[in-house]
């Protein structure tokens, strides 16, 4: 029989309150935003009053010895022996009602939870002004548990009731009503069933147990455990994270604060940055064990090791919460053309870019002026390509690994490496193929739309037909910042006359522009060939020329058919984005394109995958048709992701094998042309969309061996593959996530399509 990780026990509510006040049971949420409504607290008390079950509590032994003080605190601040894992909100609500302690609301205000009781019909209500005036209620039951408060509360209740009724209450009525009030007071004797997990249970086991017994199916994550651990051993550190997060949202006294235009950080988000800076880890899987003081080799836990690891985290957290660093980083984002949170679709892109900024500043000794352009370029790339949207931890681990391999303190190498990774993502194929394809959407929250918006801000562009700068209208420092609306260049009514009514087509990104319509044109529904000559006739030719360039209007666009217009404008928008991005390089020399050898040396990643062969099985030493599906799957994954490069003739570990054996299986067609024909035919017959415009096939020579490089641009629409066993239907949806290609089904597939293409 396996060892039991828990024991069942019972606590009365009175004993729970005493243990929380005495510090034996840790209830971190008493000082954190209370997510329950007062109505849920009322319902909880009502269930207890009626004797209904209210669920099991779950505690976890912290492993802290009796009397152990928290890290960085005075001797009197002791670490709790038990931590509430499941039931924090229930206990917070009851603790607040029984003790009268204030709790913190979602808006970070300190409030009392006030619950009223009506003895006549034995009902609980949330106290309001009307209930305060109603003599039939005890307006705040907290008084029933105050020292010496019970008798006076009952006496005042009877006095008010008699005054309201105009006559004395019969003794029998008083006795019955008082018995009901006493039943409320007696709730402090309510018994709770508690599952106490031993300190030998690790965080994964606790999370699994939590999910299995929690009826709401709430899932604990790694950051929850680390924040929980901080509550036990370093409460000061957790409060620093929470205070910083609170001050970023709530206006405080005049002076420096973390408030900014981009992000309302949460404690767990800031924690992730601190962990990455301290331990060079984006995955939190092992950080919890490290902070417990556990040796990952021997499994032994020591307080000395715990203290050392918390010291490292404390040093990193000081850097993360430094207000000067915080705001200097956001200047990088502003310099990249992003002016506020309305332009941000990925908090991860911000947080991980901040991590990179901190590493560059403290570990590589770069100045804020040196960091501003390189971090601006990095964020522009990461946000536009969705670098940290899928499997963000895996991608950040890869980036931290690349940075970690650099010579310590070599700022030039740090900048060069970031630019090298950026160039590997912003390739010529990306600008010419992937970005235009990604612009084929109507989503108003698309990263590529915001890249175009950022480009217009970088270029200091004016509104079409107007003289106001777009960035001035969007600047959040101007209160209130105005919303810059986009208008249809081809009006929906004009398109309806052409038989085009599909909402996605009508509101395509390429049909929307930032326009200041002249007063006489504000209600026009004319086609472009009708209104364009009227509006532009009186415009300065030089102004018109630059606005046409900024707003990516094709030559003779007003005369084009709608489909041709959309296609050409997407290409021009991509050029505007590229032009703006290249201005972020400043005086730095142009990027040196990343070579195939560089890509292979960097290993498999979100944008790079290796296959040993496509036709010849290196293990069985014979031709193998089953290998072909691996190529189809990989290309499909890149098409549905952000694009990338598939190298055939390269082993998983990056060893270059070449494609000589593959070529030999082609017999009379052996050679690069025959191999490319094989790849093209394979993809065209196995994928739901033609790949002539999204896939390029090359044959670079690496270390004396020819390999096949299949460069794949992101598709503008979902692409499906035939299943491995063949068949006539295209049913399989593959997408590149981190350094793996995953198949999505059902709701996951629909959600991905909505988020990726709109």
XYZ file of C-alpha atoms in Angstrom:
758
model
C 0.000 0.000 0.000
C 1.485 3.401 -0.971
C 2.317 5.835 1.858
C -0.478 8.247 2.789
C 0.346 11.882 2.106
C -2.385 13.308 4.327
C -4.378 12.969 7.522
C -7.994 13.871 8.209
C -8.725 16.161 11.126
C -11.349 18.586 12.428
C -11.167 22.162 13.579
C -13.851 24.364 15.057
C -14.114 27.808 13.549
C -12.973 29.282 16.885
C -9.789 27.211 16.813
C -9.132 28.157 13.187
C -9.405 31.857 14.043
C -7.119 31.447 17.057
C -4.506 29.584 15.008
C -4.606 32.204 12.255
C -4.226 35.037 14.785
C -1.471 33.147 16.566
C 0.457 32.555 13.337
C 0.367 28.754 13.325
C -1.903 28.723 10.258
C -0.861 31.015 7.427
C -3.708 32.826 5.661
C -1.958 35.095 3.109
C -5.186 36.259 1.475
C -6.243 38.343 4.487
C -4.020 41.138 3.128
C -4.707 40.503 -0.569
C -7.569 41.452 -2.879
C -10.691 39.605 -1.714
C -12.242 38.062 -4.802
C -15.447 36.889 -3.148
C -18.522 39.110 -3.152
C -20.196 40.017 0.146
C -23.174 38.023 -1.120
C -21.071 34.834 -1.201
C -20.027 35.490 2.403
C -23.714 35.876 3.323
C -24.556 32.587 1.616
C -21.680 30.829 3.379
C -22.939 31.928 6.796
C -26.485 30.924 5.867
C -25.322 27.415 4.905
C -23.424 27.067 8.180
C -26.454 28.298 10.153
C -28.632 25.645 8.515
C -26.068 22.926 9.150
C -25.221 22.361 5.500
C -21.782 21.066 4.431
C -19.555 23.812 3.087
C -16.667 21.820 1.694
C -13.352 20.501 2.945
C -10.398 22.713 3.796
C -6.896 21.666 2.784
C -3.776 22.636 4.724
C -0.170 21.897 3.869
C 2.645 21.483 6.356
C 5.288 24.020 5.458
C 8.215 22.166 6.976
C 9.045 25.203 9.072
C 10.074 24.193 12.576
C 8.257 25.710 15.535
C 9.754 29.128 16.225
C 11.450 29.468 12.826
C 11.446 33.123 11.838
C 10.800 34.333 8.344
C 13.714 35.409 6.196
C 14.651 39.058 6.617
C 12.290 39.735 9.570
C 12.518 40.447 13.254
C 12.688 37.554 15.678
C 9.009 37.841 16.583
C 7.778 37.213 13.048
C 7.441 33.440 12.928
C 6.830 31.208 9.937
C 3.484 29.320 10.042
C 3.520 25.540 10.359
C 0.393 25.111 8.209
C -0.615 26.936 5.073
C -4.161 27.136 3.712
C -4.106 25.714 0.167
C -7.827 25.181 -0.412
C -10.356 27.340 1.427
C -8.483 30.631 1.584
C -11.473 32.703 0.476
C -13.870 30.935 2.866
C -11.538 31.434 5.820
C -10.760 35.009 4.818
C -14.493 35.795 4.731
C -15.186 34.162 8.109
C -12.073 35.638 9.716
C -13.106 39.121 8.549
C -16.693 38.737 9.839
C -15.866 37.180 13.205
C -12.954 39.498 14.058
C -14.068 42.697 12.315
C -10.742 42.890 10.490
C -10.754 44.924 7.292
C -10.058 43.149 4.014
C -8.658 44.516 0.741
C -11.146 44.840 -2.126
C -10.426 44.276 -5.811
C -9.844 48.023 -6.136
C -7.358 47.807 -3.214
C -9.634 49.686 -0.796
C -9.755 48.500 2.826
C -13.333 47.612 3.725
C -15.315 45.722 6.341
C -17.466 42.772 5.344
C -20.776 43.596 7.063
C -23.455 40.923 7.234
C -26.877 41.442 8.837
C -29.230 38.880 10.428
C -33.031 38.992 10.702
C -34.039 36.672 13.569
C -37.745 36.638 12.746
C -37.269 34.686 9.496
C -33.667 33.577 10.159
C -32.189 35.213 7.061
C -28.824 36.804 6.403
C -28.337 39.873 4.195
C -25.504 42.126 3.094
C -25.789 45.258 5.188
C -26.828 48.455 3.404
C -28.369 51.780 4.451
C -31.931 50.406 4.411
C -31.005 47.461 6.613
C -29.214 49.807 9.023
C -32.560 51.576 9.551
C -34.648 48.398 9.761
C -35.273 47.472 13.394
C -35.941 43.847 12.443
C -32.240 43.312 11.623
C -29.092 43.037 13.658
C -27.171 45.178 11.133
C -23.668 43.812 11.791
C -23.282 40.356 13.286
C -19.579 40.927 13.961
C -20.660 42.505 17.250
C -21.900 39.097 18.467
C -18.294 37.865 18.811
C -16.762 41.045 20.221
C -15.665 40.942 23.843
C -18.755 41.802 25.889
C -20.667 42.548 22.715
C -23.213 39.744 22.606
C -25.528 40.794 25.433
C -25.469 44.480 24.536
C -26.189 43.680 20.883
C -29.220 41.543 21.807
C -30.454 44.187 24.262
C -30.203 46.965 21.637
C -31.961 44.749 19.089
C -34.953 44.212 21.421
C -35.106 47.912 22.284
C -35.246 48.936 18.603
C -37.821 46.265 17.820
C -40.087 47.377 20.682
C -39.765 51.031 19.683
C -40.667 50.195 16.093
C -43.680 48.110 17.188
C -44.830 50.556 19.840
C -45.265 47.868 22.517
C -43.173 45.462 24.635
C -42.291 42.056 23.239
C -43.691 39.023 25.054
C -41.045 37.027 26.927
C -41.741 33.932 24.812
C -41.029 35.892 21.629
C -37.841 37.314 23.126
C -36.679 33.846 24.139
C -37.274 32.466 20.650
C -35.561 35.386 18.896
C -32.600 35.298 21.295
C -32.200 31.568 20.728
C -31.888 32.247 17.000
C -29.348 35.020 17.577
C -27.366 32.689 19.856
C -27.315 30.092 17.063
C -25.529 32.704 14.937
C -23.020 33.412 17.700
C -22.541 29.680 18.179
C -21.254 29.358 14.605
C -17.758 29.804 16.037
C -18.189 26.192 17.160
C -18.917 25.001 13.603
C -16.759 21.989 12.741
C -14.654 22.010 9.580
C -13.310 18.870 7.973
C -9.644 19.500 7.161
C -7.213 17.506 5.034
C -3.671 18.159 6.252
C -0.983 17.285 3.714
C 2.416 16.378 5.099
C 5.534 18.347 4.231
C 6.776 15.338 2.243
C 4.186 16.114 -0.474
C 5.716 18.097 -3.314
C 3.998 20.895 -5.219
C 2.880 18.673 -8.105
C 1.180 16.247 -5.719
C -0.494 19.084 -3.841
C -1.743 20.593 -7.100
C -3.122 17.240 -8.236
C -4.875 16.637 -4.899
C -6.268 20.173 -4.960
C -7.820 19.685 -8.408
C -9.253 16.276 -7.482
C -11.068 17.491 -4.356
C -11.947 21.010 -5.464
C -15.426 21.093 -6.944
C -14.726 24.290 -8.867
C -11.877 22.654 -10.766
C -9.503 25.542 -10.059
C -5.949 24.669 -11.046
C -2.947 25.778 -9.021
C 0.094 26.801 -11.023
C 3.790 26.995 -10.250
C 3.717 30.712 -9.460
C 0.971 30.045 -6.869
C 3.309 27.669 -5.065
C 6.258 30.041 -5.105
C 4.122 32.913 -3.821
C 2.799 30.534 -1.178
C 6.348 29.608 -0.202
C 7.217 33.294 0.050
C 4.279 33.717 2.444
C 5.870 31.109 4.700
C 9.543 32.027 4.586
C 9.768 35.546 3.127
C 6.498 37.375 3.677
C 8.279 40.704 3.222
C 9.275 39.720 -0.318
C 5.733 38.752 -1.265
C 4.382 41.981 0.175
C 6.891 43.934 -1.877
C 5.500 42.324 -5.022
C 1.930 42.995 -3.947
C 2.578 46.595 -2.889
C 4.291 47.299 -6.198
C 1.344 45.771 -8.094
C -1.142 47.754 -6.010
C 0.690 51.045 -6.556
C 0.766 50.369 -10.310
C -3.048 50.411 -10.282
C -4.108 52.727 -7.448
C -3.151 56.388 -7.522
C -1.161 57.234 -4.427
C 0.431 60.399 -3.072
C 2.463 62.556 -5.422
C 5.866 61.131 -6.192
C 7.455 58.204 -8.019
C 5.212 55.191 -8.546
C 5.110 52.115 -10.795
C 2.043 53.392 -12.676
C 2.603 53.231 -16.413
C 0.763 53.264 -19.722
C 1.351 49.612 -20.633
C 0.808 47.100 -17.847
C -0.990 46.561 -14.543
C 1.402 43.938 -13.211
C 0.344 41.119 -10.915
C 2.629 39.675 -8.220
C 3.077 36.408 -10.112
C 4.121 38.277 -13.283
C 6.778 40.240 -11.397
C 7.847 37.027 -9.702
C 8.473 35.387 -13.076
C 10.796 38.232 -14.041
C 12.661 37.991 -10.734
C 13.068 34.217 -11.087
C 14.389 34.597 -14.635
C 16.895 37.232 -13.516
C 17.982 35.295 -10.413
C 18.136 31.742 -11.744
C 18.013 32.144 -15.548
C 14.888 30.016 -15.580
C 11.592 30.749 -17.275
C 10.077 27.394 -16.344
C 9.058 27.484 -12.712
C 8.925 23.702 -12.456
C 12.066 23.319 -10.333
C 12.262 26.784 -8.776
C 9.844 25.845 -5.997
C 12.104 22.975 -4.915
C 15.159 25.204 -5.111
C 13.547 27.823 -2.885
C 12.519 25.182 -0.349
C 16.233 24.583 0.035
C 16.130 21.243 -1.749
C 19.213 19.806 -3.407
C 17.909 18.544 -6.757
C 20.596 15.840 -6.792
C 20.165 14.399 -3.269
C 16.624 15.581 -2.472
C 17.826 16.878 0.918
C 16.246 20.078 2.258
C 18.310 22.441 4.420
C 17.545 25.861 5.876
C 21.017 27.072 4.849
C 20.379 26.278 1.202
C 16.924 27.862 1.434
C 18.418 31.065 2.858
C 21.022 31.200 0.068
C 18.450 30.767 -2.712
C 16.117 33.344 -1.199
C 19.046 35.766 -1.014
C 19.540 35.366 -4.768
C 15.831 35.930 -5.374
C 15.838 38.974 -3.100
C 18.730 40.544 -5.022
C 16.940 39.970 -8.317
C 13.630 41.245 -6.973
C 15.278 44.485 -5.868
C 16.377 45.016 -9.464
C 12.940 44.151 -10.854
C 11.108 46.569 -8.543
C 13.530 49.444 -9.044
C 11.355 52.299 -10.323
C 14.125 53.830 -12.418
C 14.690 50.542 -14.268
C 10.939 49.981 -14.593
C 10.298 53.297 -16.301
C 13.507 53.286 -18.356
C 12.329 49.980 -19.824
C 8.971 51.431 -20.826
C 10.815 54.224 -22.620
C 12.231 51.468 -24.864
C 8.677 50.369 -25.691
C 7.620 53.939 -26.428
C 10.656 54.431 -28.664
C 9.515 51.348 -30.603
C 6.245 53.108 -31.458
C 4.011 51.422 -28.876
C 2.231 54.116 -26.885
C -0.045 52.282 -24.496
C -1.723 49.074 -23.410
C -4.318 49.318 -26.185
C -1.510 48.376 -28.577
C -0.266 45.423 -26.509
C -1.619 41.918 -27.146
C 0.973 40.019 -25.103
C 1.933 40.825 -21.518
C 4.548 38.091 -21.833
C 6.317 40.066 -24.554
C 6.571 43.003 -22.140
C 7.636 40.952 -19.130
C 10.257 38.885 -20.920
C 11.607 41.945 -22.715
C 11.943 43.596 -19.293
C 13.869 40.521 -18.165
C 16.249 40.909 -21.100
C 16.605 44.657 -20.301
C 17.551 43.886 -16.678
C 20.108 41.273 -17.710
C 21.655 43.658 -20.215
C 21.784 46.440 -17.635
C 23.137 44.518 -14.632
C 25.008 41.548 -16.079
C 26.432 43.117 -19.227
C 26.930 46.669 -17.956
C 25.064 48.447 -20.751
C 23.822 51.980 -20.235
C 20.157 52.893 -20.583
C 20.975 54.793 -23.778
C 22.679 51.726 -25.255
C 19.781 49.486 -24.254
C 16.960 51.668 -25.549
C 17.313 50.909 -29.285
C 18.243 47.223 -28.941
C 15.375 46.468 -26.531
C 13.047 48.512 -28.742
C 13.987 46.305 -31.694
C 13.702 43.161 -29.578
C 10.215 44.004 -28.311
C 9.034 45.042 -31.774
C 10.113 41.640 -33.099
C 8.833 39.602 -30.138
C 5.419 41.272 -30.066
C 4.881 41.296 -33.832
C 5.828 37.659 -34.388
C 4.068 36.374 -31.261
C 7.363 35.019 -29.937
C 5.995 34.565 -26.413
C 2.396 33.700 -27.282
C 2.697 29.917 -27.577
C 4.814 27.987 -25.039
C 6.296 31.243 -23.714
C 8.351 29.515 -21.018
C 10.052 27.236 -23.543
C 10.855 30.145 -25.842
C 12.226 32.261 -23.003
C 14.349 29.338 -21.780
C 15.850 29.226 -25.271
C 16.541 32.972 -25.233
C 18.045 32.863 -21.749
C 20.259 29.997 -22.888
C 21.540 32.011 -25.841
C 22.283 34.984 -23.595
C 23.829 32.750 -20.924
C 26.385 31.391 -23.381
C 27.869 34.869 -23.953
C 31.080 36.075 -22.298
C 30.156 37.678 -18.939
C 30.062 41.475 -19.079
C 30.510 41.673 -22.850
C 27.842 44.231 -23.753
C 28.758 44.224 -27.446
C 28.223 40.476 -27.625
C 24.865 40.869 -25.849
C 23.631 43.428 -28.384
C 24.957 41.388 -31.313
C 23.194 38.240 -30.085
C 19.831 39.969 -29.675
C 20.158 41.496 -33.130
C 21.151 38.109 -34.547
C 17.997 36.488 -33.142
C 15.905 39.409 -34.359
C 17.351 39.131 -37.860
C 16.683 35.394 -37.884
C 12.982 36.161 -37.352
C 12.674 39.276 -39.492
C 14.028 37.664 -42.653
C 13.362 38.798 -46.201
C 10.740 36.071 -46.485
C 9.043 37.390 -43.367
C 8.722 40.910 -44.753
C 7.771 39.802 -48.268
C 5.522 36.827 -47.538
C 4.729 36.113 -43.879
C 3.778 39.630 -42.790
C 1.484 40.315 -45.779
C -0.175 36.953 -45.157
C -0.657 37.741 -41.460
C -2.274 41.033 -42.453
C -4.996 39.062 -44.217
C -7.382 39.355 -41.270
C -10.054 41.638 -39.874
C -8.990 41.303 -36.239
C -8.790 44.639 -34.454
C -6.442 43.087 -31.866
C -3.892 41.612 -34.243
C -0.182 42.036 -33.345
C 0.603 42.836 -36.994
C -1.998 45.620 -37.012
C -0.338 47.141 -33.960
C 3.052 46.742 -35.656
C 1.708 48.921 -38.485
C 0.301 51.367 -35.957
C 3.681 51.478 -34.190
C 5.366 52.029 -37.558
C 3.178 55.055 -38.239
C 4.117 56.412 -34.817
C 7.832 55.852 -35.455
C 7.563 57.598 -38.828
C 5.600 60.442 -37.223
C 2.866 59.956 -39.812
C -0.166 62.160 -40.207
C -3.768 61.050 -40.447
C -4.832 60.536 -44.056
C -6.357 63.814 -45.385
C -5.408 65.549 -42.109
C -2.519 67.339 -40.436
C -2.675 65.796 -36.958
C 0.058 63.292 -36.094
C -1.310 59.871 -35.250
C 1.028 59.505 -32.284
C -0.196 62.804 -30.800
C -3.771 61.581 -30.857
C -2.791 58.279 -29.227
C -0.405 59.616 -26.590
C -1.696 58.389 -23.201
C 0.137 61.212 -21.426
C -2.402 63.584 -22.973
C -5.493 63.209 -20.807
C -7.731 61.834 -21.953
C -5.936 60.005 -24.731
C -8.149 59.949 -27.796
C -9.186 56.839 -29.633
C -7.950 56.895 -33.201
C -10.661 55.282 -35.276
C -9.949 53.435 -38.488
C -12.260 53.969 -41.452
C -13.159 51.813 -44.438
C -11.458 52.991 -47.617
C -14.005 50.977 -49.610
C -17.252 51.836 -47.822
C -19.406 48.865 -46.821
C -22.319 50.142 -48.924
C -20.085 50.504 -51.964
C -18.866 46.937 -51.399
C -22.418 45.697 -50.967
C -23.125 47.085 -54.428
C -20.348 44.787 -55.671
C -21.880 41.812 -53.886
C -19.290 41.830 -51.069
C -20.975 41.654 -47.675
C -18.845 39.226 -45.678
C -17.850 41.073 -42.512
C -14.302 39.730 -42.536
C -13.738 40.983 -46.054
C -15.403 44.352 -45.459
C -13.377 45.043 -42.295
C -10.102 43.550 -43.523
C -7.041 45.316 -42.119
C -6.064 46.304 -45.666
C -9.390 48.126 -46.112
C -8.998 50.200 -42.956
C -7.005 53.401 -42.589
C -6.505 56.210 -40.092
C -8.506 58.968 -41.782
C -9.549 62.523 -41.004
C -12.519 62.951 -43.311
C -13.261 66.486 -44.525
C -16.592 67.757 -43.190
C -18.248 67.382 -46.585
C -17.176 63.745 -46.849
C -17.942 62.454 -43.354
C -21.203 60.797 -44.386
C -20.155 59.712 -47.871
C -20.736 56.136 -48.995
C -19.234 56.704 -52.438
C -16.746 54.343 -54.018
C -13.057 55.396 -53.885
C -12.934 56.355 -57.570
C -15.689 58.892 -56.806
C -14.525 60.501 -53.529
C -10.702 60.278 -53.989
C -10.480 62.983 -56.736
C -12.758 65.319 -54.766
C -10.778 65.046 -51.535
C -7.266 65.181 -52.983
C -7.823 67.883 -55.584
C -6.971 70.722 -53.222
C -4.218 68.919 -51.253
C -0.567 69.939 -51.410
C 1.101 67.413 -53.770
C 4.019 66.822 -51.360
C 1.668 66.209 -48.432
C -0.418 63.850 -50.551
C 2.673 61.967 -51.699
C 3.930 61.229 -48.193
C 0.454 60.332 -46.909
C -0.043 57.908 -49.781
C 3.294 56.310 -48.857
C 2.601 56.150 -45.100
C -0.924 54.812 -45.574
C 0.296 52.219 -48.093
C -2.041 53.131 -50.948
C -1.159 51.356 -54.213
C -0.733 53.326 -57.408
C -4.166 53.859 -58.943
C -5.752 52.120 -55.964
C -9.133 53.798 -56.387
C -9.528 52.114 -59.772
C -8.508 48.618 -58.682
C -10.914 45.770 -58.084
C -11.307 45.057 -54.363
C -9.341 41.789 -54.169
C -6.367 43.245 -56.045
C -6.436 46.346 -53.846
C -6.312 44.281 -50.647
C -3.434 42.149 -51.874
C -1.320 45.090 -53.021
C -2.010 47.168 -49.928
C -0.956 44.319 -47.622
C 2.376 44.228 -49.429
C 2.794 47.989 -49.024
C 1.800 47.948 -45.338
C 4.518 45.347 -44.774
C 7.025 47.671 -46.474
C 5.990 50.570 -44.221
C 6.444 48.374 -41.143
C 9.860 47.280 -42.374
C 10.901 50.858 -43.122
C 9.913 51.977 -39.636
C 11.599 49.031 -37.948
C 14.824 49.698 -39.793
C 14.879 53.251 -38.420
C 15.221 51.678 -34.949
C 18.709 50.499 -35.912
C 19.905 54.096 -35.722
C 23.481 54.409 -36.824
C 24.182 50.719 -36.457
C 25.256 48.868 -39.606
C 22.690 46.862 -41.505
C 22.013 43.382 -40.207
C 24.088 40.541 -41.584
C 21.595 37.880 -42.695
C 21.600 34.762 -40.580
C 23.183 31.893 -42.536
C 21.803 28.326 -42.611
C 24.869 27.254 -40.628
C 23.983 29.819 -37.916
C 20.413 28.528 -37.742
C 21.548 24.922 -37.405
C 24.124 25.833 -34.775
C 21.412 27.550 -32.713
C 19.416 24.309 -32.510
C 15.734 23.544 -32.886
C 13.377 26.289 -31.789
C 10.069 27.951 -32.594
C 11.362 28.788 -36.059
C 13.765 25.924 -36.792
C 13.250 22.162 -37.112
C 15.563 19.323 -38.195
C 14.766 16.088 -40.039
C 17.459 13.519 -40.790
C 15.809 12.564 -44.078
C 12.578 12.563 -46.046
C 12.938 9.327 -48.026
C 15.787 7.209 -46.625
C 15.446 5.651 -43.165
C 18.825 6.093 -41.477
C 18.037 3.281 -39.015
C 16.731 0.570 -41.359
C 19.050 1.710 -44.179
C 16.312 1.565 -46.799
C 13.704 3.737 -48.503
C 10.772 4.572 -46.232
C 7.631 6.362 -47.475
C 6.357 6.933 -43.927
C 9.015 9.617 -43.423
C 7.255 11.895 -45.894
C 4.446 12.671 -43.459
C 7.007 14.147 -41.049
C 7.863 16.742 -43.686
C 4.195 17.531 -44.330
C 3.507 17.867 -40.606
C 6.488 20.179 -40.055
C 5.616 22.481 -42.972
C 1.950 22.560 -41.908
C 3.038 23.554 -38.390
C 5.136 26.437 -39.677
C 2.349 27.612 -42.013
C -0.108 27.748 -39.126
C 2.428 29.354 -36.802
C 4.878 32.151 -37.475
C 6.751 30.482 -40.310
C 10.224 28.994 -40.035
C 12.877 26.791 -41.608
C 12.880 23.017 -41.953
C 16.296 21.471 -42.608
C 16.317 17.993 -44.135
C 19.620 16.174 -43.745
C 20.259 17.382 -40.175
C 19.988 15.137 -37.089
C 18.104 16.182 -33.942
C 21.374 17.147 -32.251
C 22.336 19.458 -35.126
C 24.768 17.063 -36.799
C 24.802 17.666 -40.552
C 24.125 14.371 -42.369
C 23.314 15.657 -45.853
C 20.697 14.348 -48.270
C 22.874 12.102 -50.433
C 20.938 8.967 -49.452
C 17.631 10.725 -50.162
C 18.883 11.796 -53.581
C 19.907 8.247 -54.415
C 16.303 7.077 -53.986
C 15.192 9.459 -56.741
C 17.089 7.357 -59.307
C 16.819 9.140 -62.703
C 15.737 12.395 -61.075
C 18.588 12.470 -58.573
C 19.719 16.053 -58.040
C 18.472 19.326 -56.566
C 15.804 19.879 -59.240
C 14.367 16.402 -58.774
C 14.385 16.767 -54.990
C 12.594 20.128 -55.132
C 10.000 18.611 -57.469
C 9.492 15.789 -54.954
C 9.024 18.296 -52.093
C 6.610 20.455 -54.111
C 4.471 17.525 -55.208
C 4.415 16.105 -51.686
C 3.230 19.373 -50.156
C 0.684 20.185 -52.864
C -0.914 16.747 -52.576
C -0.880 16.623 -48.768
C -1.889 20.152 -47.707
C -5.203 21.970 -48.112
C -3.632 25.105 -49.621
C -1.068 25.587 -52.422
C 2.403 26.520 -51.187
C 3.962 28.133 -54.237
C 3.923 31.585 -52.580
C 4.665 30.498 -49.005
C 7.386 27.843 -49.369
C 10.864 28.217 -50.819
C 13.260 25.298 -51.315
C 17.027 25.791 -51.250
C 20.051 23.497 -51.048
C 22.832 25.136 -49.001
C 26.101 23.298 -48.412
C 27.026 22.904 -44.742
C 30.332 21.348 -43.703
C 30.717 19.845 -47.149
C 27.256 18.246 -47.181
C 24.227 19.454 -49.134
C 21.068 19.837 -47.068
C 17.554 20.821 -48.098
C 16.314 24.045 -46.508
C 12.545 24.533 -46.745
C 11.750 28.144 -45.791
C 8.094 28.481 -44.813
C 6.197 31.753 -44.454
C 3.193 32.077 -42.146
C -0.081 31.372 -43.925
C -2.865 33.930 -44.041
C -5.504 31.259 -43.396
C -5.615 27.883 -41.599
C -3.916 25.031 -43.467
C -4.845 21.369 -42.910
C -2.922 18.195 -43.746
C -4.031 14.754 -44.769
C -3.695 12.215 -41.941
C -0.700 9.914 -41.789
C -2.693 7.031 -43.241
C -3.708 9.117 -46.211
C -7.251 9.547 -47.465
C -9.001 12.194 -49.463
C -9.808 14.654 -46.655
C -7.581 17.323 -45.139
C -8.399 16.858 -41.460
C -5.226 17.359 -39.392
C -4.286 20.777 -38.027
C -0.643 21.142 -36.965
C 1.036 24.183 -35.427
C 4.599 24.899 -34.348
C 4.704 25.577 -30.578
C 8.114 26.189 -29.038
C 10.476 23.544 -30.393
C 7.711 21.010 -31.118
C 4.897 20.596 -33.655
C 1.534 19.944 -32.009
C -1.807 18.818 -33.366
C -4.835 20.796 -32.194
C -8.404 19.538 -32.027
C -11.865 20.822 -31.132
C -12.056 23.879 -28.883
C -8.271 24.277 -28.821
C -8.271 24.469 -32.623
C -11.132 26.997 -32.755
C -9.552 29.133 -30.047
C -6.203 29.150 -31.819
C -7.761 30.111 -35.151
C -9.633 32.992 -33.523
C -6.557 34.305 -31.706
C -4.142 33.793 -34.610
C -6.169 34.897 -37.618
C -9.141 36.719 -36.083
